[in-house]
Short mmCIF file of N, CA and C in Angstrom, two decimals:
data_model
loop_
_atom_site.label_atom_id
_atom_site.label_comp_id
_atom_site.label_asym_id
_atom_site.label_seq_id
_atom_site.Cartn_x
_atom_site.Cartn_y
_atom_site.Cartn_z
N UNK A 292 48.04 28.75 75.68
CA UNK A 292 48.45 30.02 75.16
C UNK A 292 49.07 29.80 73.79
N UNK A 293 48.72 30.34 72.53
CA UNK A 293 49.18 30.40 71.25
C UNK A 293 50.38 31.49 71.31
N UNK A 294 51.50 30.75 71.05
CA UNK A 294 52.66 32.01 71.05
C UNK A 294 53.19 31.65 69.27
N UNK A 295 52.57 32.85 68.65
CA UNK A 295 53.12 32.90 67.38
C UNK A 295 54.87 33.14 66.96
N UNK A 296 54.80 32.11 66.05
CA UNK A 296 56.68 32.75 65.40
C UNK A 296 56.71 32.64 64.26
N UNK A 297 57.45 33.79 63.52
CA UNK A 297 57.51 34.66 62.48
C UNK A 297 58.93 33.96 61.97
N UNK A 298 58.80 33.42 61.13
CA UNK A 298 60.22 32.81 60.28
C UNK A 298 60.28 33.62 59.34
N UNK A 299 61.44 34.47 59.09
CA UNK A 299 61.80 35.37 57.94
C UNK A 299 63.44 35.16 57.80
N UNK A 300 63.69 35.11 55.98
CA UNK A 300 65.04 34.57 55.97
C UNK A 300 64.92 35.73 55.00
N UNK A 301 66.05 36.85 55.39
CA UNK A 301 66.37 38.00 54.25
C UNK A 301 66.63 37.49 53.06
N UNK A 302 65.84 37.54 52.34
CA UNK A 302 66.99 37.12 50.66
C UNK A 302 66.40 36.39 50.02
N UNK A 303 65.36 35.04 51.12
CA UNK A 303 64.83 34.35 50.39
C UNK A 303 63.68 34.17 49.66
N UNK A 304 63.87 33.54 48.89
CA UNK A 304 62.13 33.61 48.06
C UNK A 304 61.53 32.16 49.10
N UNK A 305 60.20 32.83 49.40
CA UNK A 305 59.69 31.55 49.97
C UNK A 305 58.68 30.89 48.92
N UNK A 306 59.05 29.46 49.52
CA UNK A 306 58.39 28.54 49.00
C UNK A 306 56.57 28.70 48.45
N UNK A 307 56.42 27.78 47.35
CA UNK A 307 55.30 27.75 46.97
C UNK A 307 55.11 28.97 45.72
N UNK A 308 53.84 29.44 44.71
CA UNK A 308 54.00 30.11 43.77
C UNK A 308 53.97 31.45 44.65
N UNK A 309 54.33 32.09 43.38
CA UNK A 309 54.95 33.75 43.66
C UNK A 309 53.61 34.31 43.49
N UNK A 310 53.02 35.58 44.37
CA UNK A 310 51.77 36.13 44.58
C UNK A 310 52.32 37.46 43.42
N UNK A 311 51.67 37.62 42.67
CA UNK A 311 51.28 38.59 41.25
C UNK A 311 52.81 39.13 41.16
N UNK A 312 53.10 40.37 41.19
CA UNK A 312 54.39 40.57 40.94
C UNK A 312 56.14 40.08 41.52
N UNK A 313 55.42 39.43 42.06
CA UNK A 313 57.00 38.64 43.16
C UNK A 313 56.88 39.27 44.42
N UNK A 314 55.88 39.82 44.93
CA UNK A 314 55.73 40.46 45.87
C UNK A 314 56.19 39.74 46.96
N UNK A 315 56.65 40.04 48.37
CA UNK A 315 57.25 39.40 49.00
C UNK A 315 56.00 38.98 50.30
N UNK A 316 56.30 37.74 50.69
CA UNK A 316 55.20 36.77 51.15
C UNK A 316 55.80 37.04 53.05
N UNK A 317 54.61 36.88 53.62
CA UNK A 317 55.14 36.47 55.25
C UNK A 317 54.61 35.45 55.60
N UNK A 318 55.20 34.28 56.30
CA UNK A 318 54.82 32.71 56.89
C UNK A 318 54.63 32.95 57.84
N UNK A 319 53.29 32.69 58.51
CA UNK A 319 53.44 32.56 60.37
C UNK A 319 53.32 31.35 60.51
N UNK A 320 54.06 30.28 61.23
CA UNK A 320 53.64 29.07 62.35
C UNK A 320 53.11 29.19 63.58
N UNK A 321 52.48 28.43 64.25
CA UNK A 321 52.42 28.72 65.97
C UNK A 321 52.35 27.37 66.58
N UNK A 322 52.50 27.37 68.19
CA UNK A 322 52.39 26.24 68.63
C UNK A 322 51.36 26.66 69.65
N UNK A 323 50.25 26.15 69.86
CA UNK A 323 49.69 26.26 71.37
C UNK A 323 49.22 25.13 71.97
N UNK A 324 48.93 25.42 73.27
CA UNK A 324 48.82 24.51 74.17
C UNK A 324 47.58 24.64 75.00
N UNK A 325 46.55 23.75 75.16
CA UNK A 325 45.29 24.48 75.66
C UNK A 325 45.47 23.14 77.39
N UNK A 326 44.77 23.94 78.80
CA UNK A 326 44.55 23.14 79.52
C UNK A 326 43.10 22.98 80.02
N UNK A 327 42.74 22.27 80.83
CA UNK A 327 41.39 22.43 81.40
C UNK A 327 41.22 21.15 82.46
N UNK A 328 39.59 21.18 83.07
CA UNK A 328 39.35 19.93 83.64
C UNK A 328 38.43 19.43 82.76
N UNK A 329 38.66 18.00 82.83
CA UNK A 329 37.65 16.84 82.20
C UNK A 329 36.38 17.04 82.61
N UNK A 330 35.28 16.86 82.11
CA UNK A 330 33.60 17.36 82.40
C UNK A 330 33.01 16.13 81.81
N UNK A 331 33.68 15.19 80.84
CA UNK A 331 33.04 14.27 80.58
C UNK A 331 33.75 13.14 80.41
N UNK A 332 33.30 12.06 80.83
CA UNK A 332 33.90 11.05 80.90
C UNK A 332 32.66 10.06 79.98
N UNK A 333 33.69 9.18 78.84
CA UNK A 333 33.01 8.36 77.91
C UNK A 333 33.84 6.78 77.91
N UNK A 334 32.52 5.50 78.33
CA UNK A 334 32.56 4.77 78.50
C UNK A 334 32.24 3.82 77.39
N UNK A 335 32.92 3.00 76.97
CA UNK A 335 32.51 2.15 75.64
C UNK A 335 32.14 0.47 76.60
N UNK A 336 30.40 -0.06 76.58
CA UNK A 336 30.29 -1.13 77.23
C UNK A 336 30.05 -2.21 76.29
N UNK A 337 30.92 -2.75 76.25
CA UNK A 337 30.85 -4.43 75.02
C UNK A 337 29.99 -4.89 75.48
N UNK A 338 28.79 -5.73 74.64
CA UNK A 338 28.47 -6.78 74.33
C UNK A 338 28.42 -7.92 73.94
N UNK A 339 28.39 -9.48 74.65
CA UNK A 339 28.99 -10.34 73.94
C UNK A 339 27.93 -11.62 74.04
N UNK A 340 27.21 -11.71 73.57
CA UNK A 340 26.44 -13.05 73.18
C UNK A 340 26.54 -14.16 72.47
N UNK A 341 25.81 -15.02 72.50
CA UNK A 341 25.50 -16.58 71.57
C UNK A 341 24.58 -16.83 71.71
N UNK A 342 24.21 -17.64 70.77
CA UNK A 342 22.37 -18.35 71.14
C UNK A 342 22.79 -19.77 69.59
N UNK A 343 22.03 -20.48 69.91
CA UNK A 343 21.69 -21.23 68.26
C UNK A 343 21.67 -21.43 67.31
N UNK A 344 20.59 -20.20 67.30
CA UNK A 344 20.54 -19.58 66.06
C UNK A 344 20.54 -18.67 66.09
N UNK A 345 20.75 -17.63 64.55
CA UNK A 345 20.76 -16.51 64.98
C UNK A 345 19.19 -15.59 65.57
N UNK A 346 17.95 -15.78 65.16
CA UNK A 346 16.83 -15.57 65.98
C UNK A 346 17.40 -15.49 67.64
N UNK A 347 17.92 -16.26 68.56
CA UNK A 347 17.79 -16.54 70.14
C UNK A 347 19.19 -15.45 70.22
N UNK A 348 20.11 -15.95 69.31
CA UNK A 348 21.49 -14.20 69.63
C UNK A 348 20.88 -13.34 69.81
N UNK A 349 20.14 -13.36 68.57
CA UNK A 349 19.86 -11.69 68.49
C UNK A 349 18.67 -11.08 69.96
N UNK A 350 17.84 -12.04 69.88
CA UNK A 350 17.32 -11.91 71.14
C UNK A 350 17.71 -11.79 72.63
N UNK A 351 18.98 -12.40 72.94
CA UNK A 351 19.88 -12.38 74.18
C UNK A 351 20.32 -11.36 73.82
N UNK A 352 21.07 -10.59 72.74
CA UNK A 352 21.86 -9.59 72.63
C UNK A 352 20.93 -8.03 73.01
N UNK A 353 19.47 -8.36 72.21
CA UNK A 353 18.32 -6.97 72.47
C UNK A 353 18.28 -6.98 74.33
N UNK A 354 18.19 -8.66 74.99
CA UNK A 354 17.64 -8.53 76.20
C UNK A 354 18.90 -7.74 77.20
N UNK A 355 19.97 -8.30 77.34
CA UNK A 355 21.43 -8.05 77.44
C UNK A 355 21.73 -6.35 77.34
N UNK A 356 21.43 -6.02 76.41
CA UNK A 356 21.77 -4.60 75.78
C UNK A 356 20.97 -3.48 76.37
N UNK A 357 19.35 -4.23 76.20
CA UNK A 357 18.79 -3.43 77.20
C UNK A 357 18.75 -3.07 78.82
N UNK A 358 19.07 -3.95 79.58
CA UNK A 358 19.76 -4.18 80.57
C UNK A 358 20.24 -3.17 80.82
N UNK A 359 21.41 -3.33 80.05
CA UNK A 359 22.58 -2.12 80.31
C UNK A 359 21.59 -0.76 80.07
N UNK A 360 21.51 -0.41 79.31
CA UNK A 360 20.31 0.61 78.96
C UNK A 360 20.07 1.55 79.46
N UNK A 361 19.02 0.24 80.85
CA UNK A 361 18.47 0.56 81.89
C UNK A 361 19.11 1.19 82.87
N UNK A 362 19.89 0.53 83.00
CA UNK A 362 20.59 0.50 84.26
C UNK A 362 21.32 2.13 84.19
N UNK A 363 21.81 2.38 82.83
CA UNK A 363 22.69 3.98 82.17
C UNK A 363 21.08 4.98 82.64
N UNK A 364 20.08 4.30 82.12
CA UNK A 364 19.21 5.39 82.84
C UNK A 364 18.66 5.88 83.66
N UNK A 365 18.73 4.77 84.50
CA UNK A 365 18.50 4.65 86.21
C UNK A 365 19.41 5.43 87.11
N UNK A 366 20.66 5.50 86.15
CA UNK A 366 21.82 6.18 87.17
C UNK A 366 22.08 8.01 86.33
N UNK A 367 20.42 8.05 85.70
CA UNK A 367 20.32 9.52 85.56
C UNK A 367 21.15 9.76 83.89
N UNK A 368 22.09 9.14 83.16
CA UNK A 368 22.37 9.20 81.91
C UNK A 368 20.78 9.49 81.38
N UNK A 369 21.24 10.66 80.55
CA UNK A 369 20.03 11.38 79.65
C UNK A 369 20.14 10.67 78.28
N UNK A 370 19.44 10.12 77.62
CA UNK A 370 19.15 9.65 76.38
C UNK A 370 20.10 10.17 74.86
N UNK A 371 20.19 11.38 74.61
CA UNK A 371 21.05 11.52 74.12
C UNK A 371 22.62 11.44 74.12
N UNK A 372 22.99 11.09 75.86
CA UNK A 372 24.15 11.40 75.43
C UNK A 372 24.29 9.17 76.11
N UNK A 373 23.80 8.70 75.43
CA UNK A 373 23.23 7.27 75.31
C UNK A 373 23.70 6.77 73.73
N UNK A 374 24.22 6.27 73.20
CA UNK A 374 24.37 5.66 72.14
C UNK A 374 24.89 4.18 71.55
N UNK A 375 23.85 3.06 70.72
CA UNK A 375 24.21 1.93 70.91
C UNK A 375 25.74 2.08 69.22
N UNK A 376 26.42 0.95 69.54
CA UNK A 376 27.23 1.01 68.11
C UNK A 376 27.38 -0.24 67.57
N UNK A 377 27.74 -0.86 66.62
CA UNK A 377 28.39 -1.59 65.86
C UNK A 377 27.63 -2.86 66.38
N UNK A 378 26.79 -3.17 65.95
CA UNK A 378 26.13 -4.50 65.73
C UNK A 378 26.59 -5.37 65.25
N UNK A 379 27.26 -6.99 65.60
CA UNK A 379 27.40 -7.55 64.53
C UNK A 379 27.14 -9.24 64.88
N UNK A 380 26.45 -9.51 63.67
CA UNK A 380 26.41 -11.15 63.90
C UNK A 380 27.05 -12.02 63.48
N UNK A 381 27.71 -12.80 63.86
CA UNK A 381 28.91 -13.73 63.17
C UNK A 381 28.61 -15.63 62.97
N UNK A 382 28.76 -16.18 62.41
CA UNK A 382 27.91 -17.19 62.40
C UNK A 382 29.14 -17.99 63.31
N UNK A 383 29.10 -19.18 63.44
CA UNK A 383 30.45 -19.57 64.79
C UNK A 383 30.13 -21.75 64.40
N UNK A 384 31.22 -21.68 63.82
CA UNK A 384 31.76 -23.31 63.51
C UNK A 384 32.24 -23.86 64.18
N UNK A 385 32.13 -25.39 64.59
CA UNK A 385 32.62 -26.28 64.95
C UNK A 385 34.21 -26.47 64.89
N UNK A 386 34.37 -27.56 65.35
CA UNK A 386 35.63 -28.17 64.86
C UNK A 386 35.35 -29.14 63.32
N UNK A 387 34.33 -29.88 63.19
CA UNK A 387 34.13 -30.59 62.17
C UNK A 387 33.56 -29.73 60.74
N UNK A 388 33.48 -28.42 60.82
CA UNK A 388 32.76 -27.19 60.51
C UNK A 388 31.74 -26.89 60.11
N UNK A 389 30.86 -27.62 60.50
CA UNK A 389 29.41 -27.55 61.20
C UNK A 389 29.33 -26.44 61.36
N UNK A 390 27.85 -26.11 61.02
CA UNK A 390 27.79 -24.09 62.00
C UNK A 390 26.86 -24.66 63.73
N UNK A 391 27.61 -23.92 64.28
CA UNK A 391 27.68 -24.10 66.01
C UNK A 391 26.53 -23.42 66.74
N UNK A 392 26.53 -22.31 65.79
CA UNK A 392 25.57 -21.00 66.85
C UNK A 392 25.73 -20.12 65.88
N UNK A 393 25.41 -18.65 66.55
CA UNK A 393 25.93 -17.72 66.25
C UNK A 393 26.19 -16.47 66.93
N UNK A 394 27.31 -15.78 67.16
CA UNK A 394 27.71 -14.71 68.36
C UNK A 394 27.08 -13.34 67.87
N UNK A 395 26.69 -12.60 68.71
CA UNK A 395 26.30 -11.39 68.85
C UNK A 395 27.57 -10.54 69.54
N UNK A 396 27.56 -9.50 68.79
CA UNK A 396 28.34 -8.39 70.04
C UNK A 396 28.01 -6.66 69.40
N UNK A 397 27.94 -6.41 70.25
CA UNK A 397 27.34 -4.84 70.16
C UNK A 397 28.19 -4.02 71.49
N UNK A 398 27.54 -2.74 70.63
CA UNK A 398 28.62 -1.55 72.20
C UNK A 398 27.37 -0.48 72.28
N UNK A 399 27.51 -0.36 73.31
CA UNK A 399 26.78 1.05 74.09
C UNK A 399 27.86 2.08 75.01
N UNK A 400 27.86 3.31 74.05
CA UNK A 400 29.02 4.30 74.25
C UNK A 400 27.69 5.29 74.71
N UNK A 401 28.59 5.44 76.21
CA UNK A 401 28.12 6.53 77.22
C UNK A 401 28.43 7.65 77.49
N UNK A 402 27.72 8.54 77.80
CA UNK A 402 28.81 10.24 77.91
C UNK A 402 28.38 10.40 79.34
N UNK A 403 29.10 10.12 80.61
CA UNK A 403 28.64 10.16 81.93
C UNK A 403 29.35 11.85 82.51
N UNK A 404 28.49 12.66 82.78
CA UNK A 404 28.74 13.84 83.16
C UNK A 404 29.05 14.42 84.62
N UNK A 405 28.51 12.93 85.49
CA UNK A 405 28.73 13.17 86.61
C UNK A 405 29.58 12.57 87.44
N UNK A 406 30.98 12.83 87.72
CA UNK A 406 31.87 12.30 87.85
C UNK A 406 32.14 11.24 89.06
N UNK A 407 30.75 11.95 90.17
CA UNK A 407 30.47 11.41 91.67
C UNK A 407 30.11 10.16 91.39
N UNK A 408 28.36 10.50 90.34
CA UNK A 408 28.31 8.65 90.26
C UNK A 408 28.74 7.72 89.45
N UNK A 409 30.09 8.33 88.78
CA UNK A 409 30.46 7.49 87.36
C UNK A 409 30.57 6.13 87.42
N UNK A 410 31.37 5.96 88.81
CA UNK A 410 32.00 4.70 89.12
C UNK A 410 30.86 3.50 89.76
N UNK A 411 29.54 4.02 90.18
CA UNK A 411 28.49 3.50 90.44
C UNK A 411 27.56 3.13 89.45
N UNK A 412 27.04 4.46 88.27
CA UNK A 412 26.58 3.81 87.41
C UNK A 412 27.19 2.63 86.34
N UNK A 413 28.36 2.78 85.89
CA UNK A 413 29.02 1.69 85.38
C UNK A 413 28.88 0.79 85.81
N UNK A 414 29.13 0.26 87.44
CA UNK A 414 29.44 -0.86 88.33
C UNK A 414 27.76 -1.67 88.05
N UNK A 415 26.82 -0.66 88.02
CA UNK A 415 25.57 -1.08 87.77
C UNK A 415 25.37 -1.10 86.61
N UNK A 416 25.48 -0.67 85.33
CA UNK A 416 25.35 -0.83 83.40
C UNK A 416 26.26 -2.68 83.46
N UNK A 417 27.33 -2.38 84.11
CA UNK A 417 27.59 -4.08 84.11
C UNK A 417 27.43 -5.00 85.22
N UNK A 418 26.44 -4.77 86.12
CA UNK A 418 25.72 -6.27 86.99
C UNK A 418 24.98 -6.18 86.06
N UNK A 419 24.30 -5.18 85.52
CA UNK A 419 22.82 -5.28 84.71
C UNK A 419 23.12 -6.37 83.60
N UNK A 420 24.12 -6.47 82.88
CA UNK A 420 24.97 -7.08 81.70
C UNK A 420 25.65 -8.61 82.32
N UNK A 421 25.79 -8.38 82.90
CA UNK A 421 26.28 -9.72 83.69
C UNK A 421 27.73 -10.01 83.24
N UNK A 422 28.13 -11.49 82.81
CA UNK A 422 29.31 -11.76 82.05
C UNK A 422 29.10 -11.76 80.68
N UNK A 423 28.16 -10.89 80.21
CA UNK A 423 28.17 -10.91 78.69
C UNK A 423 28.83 -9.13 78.63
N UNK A 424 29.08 -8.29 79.43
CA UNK A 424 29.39 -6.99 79.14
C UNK A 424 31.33 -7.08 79.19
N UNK A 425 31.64 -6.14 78.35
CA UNK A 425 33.43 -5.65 78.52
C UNK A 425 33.32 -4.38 78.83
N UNK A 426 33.80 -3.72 79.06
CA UNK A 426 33.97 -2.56 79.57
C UNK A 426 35.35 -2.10 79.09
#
């Protein structure tokens, strides 16, 4: 409910420039407060790979990713409300600083609408992911 309040101080000039002849100005503030129930629930699923080189990351990371994917679409997630994010490849050194490999990690942000199987499709987006998914 928006409950408006009217601040008026007799006498004073309010703040900010004066409207054409000094005409006198009115300020409203308000505070409101809105409630409801939740309808959507959004899941952010990490990705976390390595491989060699970067060719075999990036390849564990596509196989990995899709996985999850699958699994978001199997449990009825509609495609749009499906989205992969933030790709990134990092190259990954030794101790002697040698390059080691290189890590993959990516996210797939979900909009799950159905609150019954939320806790099922997730449980399944990460067996599908194995120990390469965060949640």
């Amino acid at each position: 409910m928006l409950v408006p309040t009217l601040l008026v101080r007799p006498g004073a000039d309010p703040p900010g420039p004066r409207c054409g002849s000094g005409a006198p100005r009115l300020t409203v503030r308000g505070t409101g407060t809105a409630t409801g129930t939740p309808d959507v629930l959004t899941v952010d699923l990490g990705v976390a790979v390595s491989g060699p080189d970067a060719h075999d990351a990036l390849a564990a990371d596509d196989a990995t990713t899709g996985a999850v994917l699958s699994a978001l679409r199997e449990g009825g997630i509609a495609d749009p409300d499906v989205q992969t994010t933030g790709l990134s490849l990092q190259a990954q050194y030794g101790r002697t600083g040698a390059l080691d490999g290189y890590s993959v990690t990516d996210s797939v942000v979900a909009k799950l609408r159905d609150f019954s199987t939320a806790g099922t499709v997730i449980d399944a987006a990460a067996a599908a992911g194995g120990d390469a998914v965060r949640i």
